GROMACS .gro file of C-alpha atoms in nm:
model
  371
    1MET     CA    1  16.354   1.431 -22.695
    2THR     CA    2  16.440   1.340 -22.337
    3GLY     CA    3  16.230   1.024 -22.362
    4LEU     CA    4  16.406   0.923 -22.683
    5LEU     CA    5  16.748   0.962 -22.525
    6ARG     CA    6  16.635   0.772 -22.217
    7SER     CA    7  16.509   0.486 -22.434
    8ALA     CA    8  16.833   0.481 -22.630
    9TRP     CA    9  17.036   0.483 -22.310
   10ARG     CA   10  16.847   0.184 -22.168
   11ALA     CA   11  16.851  -0.024 -22.486
   12PRO     CA   12  16.998  -0.372 -22.428
   13SER     CA   13  17.297  -0.520 -22.604
   14ALA     CA   14  17.254  -0.693 -22.936
   15VAL     CA   15  17.107  -1.040 -22.952
   16PRO     CA   16  17.213  -1.311 -22.982
   17PRO     CA   17  17.520  -1.262 -22.759
   18PRO     CA   18  17.842  -1.226 -22.958
   19PRO     CA   19  18.106  -1.497 -22.978
   20ARG     CA   20  18.395  -1.417 -22.748
   21ARG     CA   21  18.669  -1.490 -22.998
   22VAL     CA   22  18.691  -1.661 -23.338
   23TRP     CA   23  18.973  -1.748 -23.575
   24ARG     CA   24  18.906  -1.439 -23.788
   25ASP     CA   25  19.009  -1.219 -23.496
   26TRP     CA   26  19.356  -1.371 -23.492
   27VAL     CA   27  19.386  -1.335 -23.869
   28LEU     CA   28  19.289  -0.966 -23.846
   29LEU     CA   29  19.536  -0.913 -23.561
   30ALA     CA   30  19.825  -1.070 -23.753
   31LEU     CA   31  19.738  -0.895 -24.080
   32VAL     CA   32  19.722  -0.544 -23.930
   33ALA     CA   33  20.040  -0.605 -23.731
   34VAL     CA   34  20.236  -0.707 -24.042
   35LEU     CA   35  20.100  -0.417 -24.247
   36ALA     CA   36  20.184  -0.170 -23.970
   37VAL     CA   37  20.545  -0.286 -23.955
   38VAL     CA   38  20.577  -0.272 -24.335
   39GLU     CA   39  20.420   0.072 -24.351
   40GLY     CA   40  20.639   0.209 -24.072
   41SER     CA   41  20.946   0.080 -24.255
   42LEU     CA   42  20.860   0.218 -24.598
   43ARG     CA   43  20.694   0.554 -24.534
   44THR     CA   44  20.918   0.856 -24.516
   45ASP     CA   45  20.664   1.120 -24.416
   46LEU     CA   46  20.612   0.992 -24.059
   47GLN     CA   47  20.758   1.211 -23.786
   48GLN     CA   48  20.797   0.923 -23.539
   49PRO     CA   49  20.767   0.599 -23.738
   50LEU     CA   50  20.901   0.370 -23.461
   51VAL     CA   51  20.675   0.521 -23.196
   52SER     CA   52  20.376   0.509 -23.429
   53VAL     CA   53  20.427   0.140 -23.503
   54LEU     CA   54  20.484   0.052 -23.136
   55VAL     CA   55  20.173   0.240 -23.022
   56LEU     CA   56  19.958   0.076 -23.287
   57LEU     CA   57  20.091  -0.269 -23.198
   58ALA     CA   58  20.022  -0.195 -22.831
   59VAL     CA   59  19.652  -0.117 -22.890
   60LEU     CA   60  19.601  -0.376 -23.164
   61PRO     CA   61  19.503  -0.663 -22.926
   62THR     CA   62  19.181  -0.472 -22.855
   63VAL     CA   63  19.034  -0.642 -23.164
   64LEU     CA   64  19.016  -0.961 -22.957
   65TRP     CA   65  18.771  -0.805 -22.709
   66ARG     CA   66  18.585  -0.570 -22.941
   67ARG     CA   67  18.260  -0.770 -22.924
   68THR     CA   68  18.239  -0.817 -22.549
   69ARG     CA   69  18.372  -0.471 -22.448
   70PRO     CA   70  18.320  -0.253 -22.758
   71LEU     CA   71  18.313   0.089 -22.590
   72VAL     CA   72  18.616   0.027 -22.369
   73MET     CA   73  18.817  -0.110 -22.660
   74LEU     CA   74  18.723   0.187 -22.880
   75VAL     CA   75  18.839   0.435 -22.615
   76ILE     CA   76  19.166   0.243 -22.565
   77VAL     CA   77  19.237   0.269 -22.937
   78MET     CA   78  19.127   0.629 -23.000
   79VAL     CA   79  19.307   0.797 -22.711
   80PRO     CA   80  19.666   0.717 -22.819
   81LEU     CA   81  19.602   0.718 -23.193
   82GLY     CA   82  19.382   1.027 -23.209
   83LEU     CA   83  19.516   1.240 -22.924
   84LEU     CA   84  19.875   1.144 -22.854
   85LEU     CA   85  19.994   1.088 -23.211
   86PRO     CA   86  19.774   1.302 -23.436
   87ASP     CA   87  20.058   1.394 -23.674
   88SER     CA   88  20.212   1.049 -23.700
   89THR     CA   89  19.919   0.835 -23.805
   90LEU     CA   90  19.964   0.512 -23.995
   91TYR     CA   91  19.721   0.416 -24.268
   92THR     CA   92  19.680   0.084 -24.092
   93SER     CA   93  19.531   0.268 -23.797
   94LEU     CA   94  19.210   0.261 -23.999
   95PHE     CA   95  19.148  -0.069 -23.820
   96VAL     CA   96  18.978   0.160 -23.567
   97MET     CA   97  18.681   0.149 -23.808
   98VAL     CA   98  18.648  -0.215 -23.714
   99MET     CA   99  18.607  -0.101 -23.353
  100VAL     CA  100  18.341   0.150 -23.459
  101TYR     CA  101  18.152  -0.125 -23.641
  102ALA     CA  102  18.177  -0.350 -23.335
  103LEU     CA  103  18.040  -0.075 -23.111
  104PHE     CA  104  17.723  -0.030 -23.314
  105ARG     CA  105  17.691  -0.402 -23.385
  106TRP     CA  106  17.727  -0.535 -23.031
  107GLY     CA  107  17.715  -0.245 -22.785
  108SER     CA  108  17.435  -0.163 -22.542
  109GLY     CA  109  17.233   0.158 -22.568
  110ARG     CA  110  17.457   0.330 -22.315
  111ASP     CA  111  17.766   0.227 -22.513
  112LEU     CA  112  17.615   0.366 -22.832
  113VAL     CA  113  17.532   0.703 -22.677
  114ILE     CA  114  17.872   0.746 -22.515
  115GLY     CA  115  18.054   0.615 -22.823
  116SER     CA  116  17.865   0.852 -23.053
  117VAL     CA  117  17.968   1.149 -22.838
  118ILE     CA  118  18.331   1.036 -22.847
  119LEU     CA  119  18.328   0.992 -23.224
  120LEU     CA  120  18.169   1.332 -23.284
  121ALA     CA  121  18.423   1.492 -23.052
  122SER     CA  122  18.702   1.324 -23.248
  123LEU     CA  123  18.565   1.469 -23.573
  124GLY     CA  124  18.538   1.811 -23.414
  125LEU     CA  125  18.898   1.787 -23.295
  126THR     CA  126  19.002   1.703 -23.651
  127PHE     CA  127  18.836   2.021 -23.775
  128VAL     CA  128  18.992   2.234 -23.501
  129ARG     CA  129  19.338   2.112 -23.593
  130GLY     CA  130  19.280   2.257 -23.937
  131GLU     CA  131  19.323   1.935 -24.131
  132GLY     CA  132  19.089   2.062 -24.400
  133LEU     CA  133  18.726   2.030 -24.494
  134ASP     CA  134  18.801   1.746 -24.736
  135ASP     CA  135  18.954   1.535 -24.460
  136LEU     CA  136  18.660   1.612 -24.233
  137ILE     CA  137  18.402   1.511 -24.495
  138GLY     CA  138  18.595   1.197 -24.588
  139GLY     CA  139  18.633   1.095 -24.225
  140PHE     CA  140  18.265   1.156 -24.156
  141ALA     CA  141  18.161   0.952 -24.463
  142LEU     CA  142  18.381   0.660 -24.361
  143LEU     CA  143  18.259   0.678 -24.002
  144LEU     CA  144  17.895   0.695 -24.110
  145THR     CA  145  17.945   0.394 -24.338
  146MET     CA  146  18.075   0.179 -24.052
  147VAL     CA  147  17.797   0.298 -23.820
  148LEU     CA  148  17.528   0.210 -24.073
  149LEU     CA  149  17.687  -0.130 -24.139
  150GLY     CA  150  17.692  -0.206 -23.769
  151ILE     CA  151  17.329  -0.102 -23.726
  152ALA     CA  152  17.219  -0.297 -24.035
  153PHE     CA  153  17.382  -0.623 -23.924
  154ARG     CA  154  17.256  -0.566 -23.570
  155TYR     CA  155  16.898  -0.535 -23.697
  156ARG     CA  156  16.938  -0.837 -23.924
  157ALA     CA  157  17.065  -1.058 -23.642
  158GLY     CA  158  16.794  -0.932 -23.405
  159SER     CA  159  16.526  -1.001 -23.665
  160ARG     CA  160  16.652  -1.355 -23.716
  161GLN     CA  161  16.665  -1.414 -23.340
  162ARG     CA  162  16.305  -1.296 -23.304
  163ARG     CA  163  16.198  -1.536 -23.579
  164LEU     CA  164  16.385  -1.819 -23.407
  165ASP     CA  165  16.214  -1.737 -23.078
  166ARG     CA  166  15.879  -1.745 -23.254
  167ILE     CA  167  15.958  -2.084 -23.406
  168ARG     CA  168  16.048  -2.218 -23.063
  169MET     CA  169  15.732  -2.072 -22.912
  170LEU     CA  170  15.515  -2.231 -23.182
  171GLU     CA  171  15.679  -2.568 -23.131
  172ARG     CA  172  15.617  -2.543 -22.757
  173GLU     CA  173  15.254  -2.458 -22.827
  174HIS     CA  174  15.218  -2.762 -23.053
  175LEU     CA  175  15.382  -2.982 -22.793
  176ALA     CA  176  15.154  -2.837 -22.525
  177ARG     CA  177  14.853  -2.931 -22.734
  178ASP     CA  178  14.982  -3.285 -22.778
  179LEU     CA  179  15.050  -3.318 -22.407
  180HIS     CA  180  14.711  -3.178 -22.316
  181ASP     CA  181  14.519  -3.405 -22.554
  182THR     CA  182  14.693  -3.715 -22.418
  183VAL     CA  183  14.793  -3.655 -22.058
  184ALA     CA  184  14.477  -3.467 -21.965
  185HIS     CA  185  14.264  -3.760 -22.080
  186HIS     CA  186  14.450  -4.004 -21.855
  187VAL     CA  187  14.448  -3.766 -21.561
  188SER     CA  188  14.072  -3.720 -21.599
  189ALA     CA  189  14.031  -4.099 -21.591
  190ILE     CA  190  14.235  -4.114 -21.272
  191ALA     CA  191  14.013  -3.853 -21.109
  192ILE     CA  192  13.696  -4.041 -21.211
  193ARG     CA  193  13.828  -4.373 -21.081
  194ALA     CA  194  13.934  -4.208 -20.757
  195GLN     CA  195  13.580  -4.074 -20.710
  196ALA     CA  196  13.437  -4.417 -20.777
  197GLY     CA  197  13.676  -4.564 -20.524
  198LEU     CA  198  13.556  -4.318 -20.265
  199ALA     CA  199  13.198  -4.421 -20.330
  200VAL     CA  200  13.272  -4.784 -20.231
  201ALA     CA  201  13.543  -4.712 -19.978
  202THR     CA  202  13.312  -4.795 -19.688
  203ARG     CA  203  13.356  -5.164 -19.765
  204ASP     CA  204  13.736  -5.136 -19.778
  205PRO     CA  205  14.000  -5.065 -19.518
  206ARG     CA  206  14.042  -4.703 -19.415
  207ALA     CA  207  14.389  -4.692 -19.567
  208ALA     CA  208  14.238  -4.750 -19.911
  209GLU     CA  209  13.994  -4.464 -19.853
  210ASP     CA  210  14.278  -4.230 -19.759
  211ALA     CA  211  14.479  -4.336 -20.064
  212LEU     CA  212  14.184  -4.275 -20.294
  213GLY     CA  213  14.136  -3.930 -20.141
  214VAL     CA  214  14.497  -3.844 -20.212
  215ILE     CA  215  14.466  -3.973 -20.568
  216GLU     CA  216  14.159  -3.761 -20.632
  217ALA     CA  217  14.317  -3.446 -20.488
  218GLU     CA  218  14.644  -3.488 -20.675
  219ALA     CA  219  14.472  -3.577 -21.002
  220ALA     CA  220  14.239  -3.277 -20.985
  221LYS     CA  221  14.531  -3.049 -20.898
  222THR     CA  222  14.744  -3.184 -21.184
  223LEU     CA  223  14.462  -3.144 -21.433
  224SER     CA  224  14.400  -2.783 -21.322
  225GLU     CA  225  14.771  -2.693 -21.343
  226LEU     CA  226  14.805  -2.859 -21.683
  227ARG     CA  227  14.511  -2.668 -21.825
  228SER     CA  228  14.648  -2.342 -21.685
  229MET     CA  229  14.988  -2.407 -21.841
  230VAL     CA  230  14.837  -2.487 -22.179
  231ARG     CA  231  14.621  -2.173 -22.172
  232VAL     CA  232  14.931  -1.963 -22.113
  233LEU     CA  233  15.128  -2.137 -22.387
  234ARG     CA  234  14.844  -2.103 -22.635
  235GLN     CA  235  14.816  -1.729 -22.563
  236GLY     CA  236  14.437  -1.730 -22.558
  237ASP     CA  237  14.381  -1.975 -22.845
  238THR     CA  238  14.091  -2.213 -22.806
  239ALA     CA  239  14.176  -2.572 -22.733
  240GLU     CA  240  14.191  -2.825 -23.010
  241LEU     CA  241  14.011  -3.135 -22.888
  242ALA     CA  242  14.107  -3.364 -23.175
  243PRO     CA  243  14.310  -3.668 -23.065
  244SER     CA  244  14.686  -3.648 -23.103
  245PRO     CA  245  14.831  -3.830 -23.403
  246ARG     CA  246  14.962  -4.179 -23.337
  247LEU     CA  247  15.259  -4.354 -23.490
  248GLY     CA  248  15.037  -4.545 -23.730
  249ASP     CA  249  14.892  -4.218 -23.861
  250ILE     CA  250  15.221  -4.158 -24.043
  251GLU     CA  251  15.098  -4.404 -24.307
  252GLN     CA  252  14.840  -4.141 -24.404
  253LEU     CA  253  15.126  -3.942 -24.557
  254ALA     CA  254  15.176  -4.211 -24.822
  255GLY     CA  255  15.042  -4.157 -25.171
  256THR     CA  256  15.107  -3.973 -25.495
  257ARG     CA  257  15.119  -3.597 -25.475
  258PRO     CA  258  15.039  -3.348 -25.752
  259GLY     CA  259  15.322  -3.358 -26.002
  260GLY     CA  260  15.372  -3.734 -25.968
  261VAL     CA  261  15.583  -3.734 -25.651
  262ALA     CA  262  15.545  -4.069 -25.471
  263VAL     CA  263  15.555  -4.070 -25.091
  264VAL     CA  264  15.636  -4.417 -24.954
  265VAL     CA  265  15.592  -4.484 -24.581
  266LYS     CA  266  15.716  -4.781 -24.380
  267VAL     CA  267  15.666  -4.817 -24.004
  268THR     CA  268  15.829  -5.108 -23.818
  269GLY     CA  269  15.828  -5.210 -23.454
  270ASP     CA  270  15.508  -5.027 -23.353
  271ASP     CA  271  15.351  -5.239 -23.080
  272GLY     CA  272  15.109  -4.972 -22.963
  273SER     CA  273  15.306  -4.887 -22.649
  274ILE     CA  274  15.479  -4.575 -22.782
  275PRO     CA  275  15.405  -4.282 -22.544
  276PRO     CA  276  15.155  -4.047 -22.713
  277PRO     CA  277  15.381  -3.736 -22.695
  278VAL     CA  278  15.664  -3.927 -22.866
  279ALA     CA  279  15.434  -4.073 -23.132
  280ALA     CA  280  15.285  -3.729 -23.200
  281ALA     CA  281  15.632  -3.574 -23.228
  282VAL     CA  282  15.747  -3.838 -23.478
  283PHE     CA  283  15.432  -3.778 -23.683
  284ARG     CA  284  15.488  -3.401 -23.686
  285LEU     CA  285  15.854  -3.443 -23.783
  286ALA     CA  286  15.765  -3.677 -24.068
  287GLN     CA  287  15.487  -3.446 -24.183
  288GLU     CA  288  15.714  -3.142 -24.184
  289SER     CA  289  15.992  -3.333 -24.361
  290VAL     CA  290  15.760  -3.446 -24.641
  291THR     CA  291  15.620  -3.095 -24.675
  292ASN     CA  292  15.970  -2.946 -24.699
  293ALA     CA  293  16.069  -3.201 -24.963
  294LEU     CA  294  15.765  -3.123 -25.178
  295ARG     CA  295  15.810  -2.749 -25.132
  296HIS     CA  296  16.184  -2.695 -25.163
  297ALA     CA  297  16.341  -2.991 -25.348
  298ARG     CA  298  16.378  -2.961 -25.725
  299GLN     CA  299  16.305  -3.249 -25.963
  300VAL     CA  300  16.197  -3.472 -25.677
  301THR     CA  301  16.017  -3.793 -25.776
  302ARG     CA  302  16.015  -3.998 -25.457
  303VAL     CA  303  16.009  -3.939 -25.082
  304ASP     CA  304  16.078  -4.235 -24.850
  305VAL     CA  305  15.962  -4.220 -24.489
  306LEU     CA  306  16.101  -4.491 -24.261
  307VAL     CA  307  16.014  -4.521 -23.890
  308GLN     CA  308  16.186  -4.785 -23.679
  309ALA     CA  309  16.084  -4.843 -23.317
  310ASP     CA  310  16.289  -5.057 -23.084
  311ALA     CA  311  16.311  -5.107 -22.710
  312GLY     CA  312  16.491  -4.780 -22.638
  313LYS     CA  313  16.430  -4.532 -22.916
  314LEU     CA  314  16.244  -4.434 -23.230
  315THR     CA  315  16.435  -4.348 -23.546
  316LEU     CA  316  16.280  -4.146 -23.827
  317SER     CA  317  16.440  -4.113 -24.168
  318VAL     CA  318  16.286  -3.909 -24.451
  319THR     CA  319  16.482  -3.919 -24.777
  320ASN     CA  320  16.402  -3.755 -25.108
  321ASP     CA  321  16.581  -3.785 -25.442
  322GLY     CA  322  16.550  -3.418 -25.536
  323GLU     CA  323  16.807  -3.142 -25.556
  324VAL     CA  324  16.824  -2.915 -25.253
  325ALA     CA  325  17.081  -2.635 -25.223
  326ALA     CA  326  17.283  -2.691 -24.906
  327SER     CA  327  17.293  -2.391 -24.676
  328PRO     CA  328  17.534  -2.328 -24.385
  329THR     CA  329  17.240  -2.195 -24.184
  330PRO     CA  330  16.939  -2.425 -24.135
  331GLY     CA  331  16.599  -2.291 -24.235
  332PHE     CA  332  16.330  -2.211 -23.985
  333GLY     CA  333  16.140  -2.531 -24.062
  334ILE     CA  334  16.447  -2.740 -23.978
  335ILE     CA  335  16.510  -2.531 -23.667
  336GLY     CA  336  16.153  -2.594 -23.552
  337MET     CA  337  16.199  -2.968 -23.600
  338MET     CA  338  16.523  -2.961 -23.403
  339GLU     CA  339  16.346  -2.773 -23.126
  340ARG     CA  340  16.061  -3.027 -23.110
  341ALA     CA  341  16.305  -3.318 -23.095
  342ALA     CA  342  16.517  -3.148 -22.830
  343LEU     CA  343  16.212  -3.086 -22.611
  344LEU     CA  344  16.164  -3.463 -22.591
  345GLY     CA  345  16.532  -3.537 -22.529
  346GLY     CA  346  16.608  -3.638 -22.887
  347THR     CA  347  16.799  -3.508 -23.189
  348CYS     CA  348  16.712  -3.406 -23.544
  349GLN     CA  349  16.955  -3.349 -23.830
  350ALA     CA  350  16.915  -3.263 -24.197
  351GLY     CA  351  17.161  -3.262 -24.483
  352PRO     CA  352  17.261  -3.411 -24.819
  353ALA     CA  353  17.208  -3.787 -24.848
  354PRO     CA  354  17.515  -4.003 -24.928
  355GLY     CA  355  17.364  -4.128 -25.255
  356GLY     CA  356  17.221  -3.793 -25.358
  357GLY     CA  357  16.912  -3.607 -25.251
  358TRP     CA  358  16.831  -3.489 -24.900
  359VAL     CA  359  16.772  -3.675 -24.576
  360VAL     CA  360  16.621  -3.579 -24.242
  361THR     CA  361  16.705  -3.806 -23.950
  362ALA     CA  362  16.550  -3.783 -23.605
  363VAL     CA  363  16.611  -4.002 -23.301
  364LEU     CA  364  16.375  -3.979 -23.003
  365PRO     CA  365  16.397  -4.177 -22.678
  366ARG     CA  366  16.103  -4.411 -22.638
  367VAL     CA  367  16.026  -4.274 -22.291
  368GLY     CA  368  16.019  -3.923 -22.438
  369TRP     CA  369  15.897  -3.673 -22.179
  370ALA     CA  370  16.063  -3.853 -21.887
  371ALA     CA  371  16.391  -3.687 -21.985
   0.00000   0.00000   0.00000
């Protein structure tokens, strides 16, 4: 039992971090304020209507900080409303349930433990005052509902964040493989050439011998560090020694898929000088975009893949003529593509195409990893 409480006490705050303030907070603030004034003016059973309204308006701004300081804001609200004015409570003071939700949605483990004790004490005080068993049961049911809602949304957001982190990790692993399969090859060639230079250095000036020694040492060190980094990123997976895809490999995506969907690929401006990590990233983005179109678009008949390379950047556009339901939150496949593009200093966007259908557009700098 002690270990459970200790674990609960040390639990971190919810992830991802909450927004500090959004427009809905101001709407809630104004709405409760207006309702409190109207209620204080119309109700005749309040012992101190003016004081009740003024106290509620005084603590109402706590809704603006309920995400960043949930426990403190809950205490600020409950002390005057629950202790100082127990017999002159406005119905609009139920906004305190919003503070309870915020506590269990955003609070740390310590906040949850302390807040739970405060809430239970408040319920006990209600029973001591003799307000009736019905009021106690109703209050407990309402309180439990808000607590469960807060915990449910907390778990849902945490689960989504963990999935996002996994997507980012997988994209970094893929990029690590691409970097290893390309950079490691060139670094190995540098090391071999440096060794060959040392073998004939006796016929060259001493400065050349020293330079070749430095090249060999730095190349061997870079190769060792690169392999160590990739082993860590792959988390024990064996290395894939297949060459990284090139820009021209995107043409392999062309063809007719089962169901009659035609995939048309056009690559322009490829002069063979595209850095391998950038070329591999464009291939992966095109591959994922085509896969998403075939998997998620309805009534799709054609997917167009266009890659344009110029002196400064590469632009990828994948358009399909199917019907895709727009979502305010991008899927994990799109998020992974955005992550891959961002790692190379580029951008990736997806959304409805102007003429109908769905389009994915990515722009990557030609120098790629230099950013």
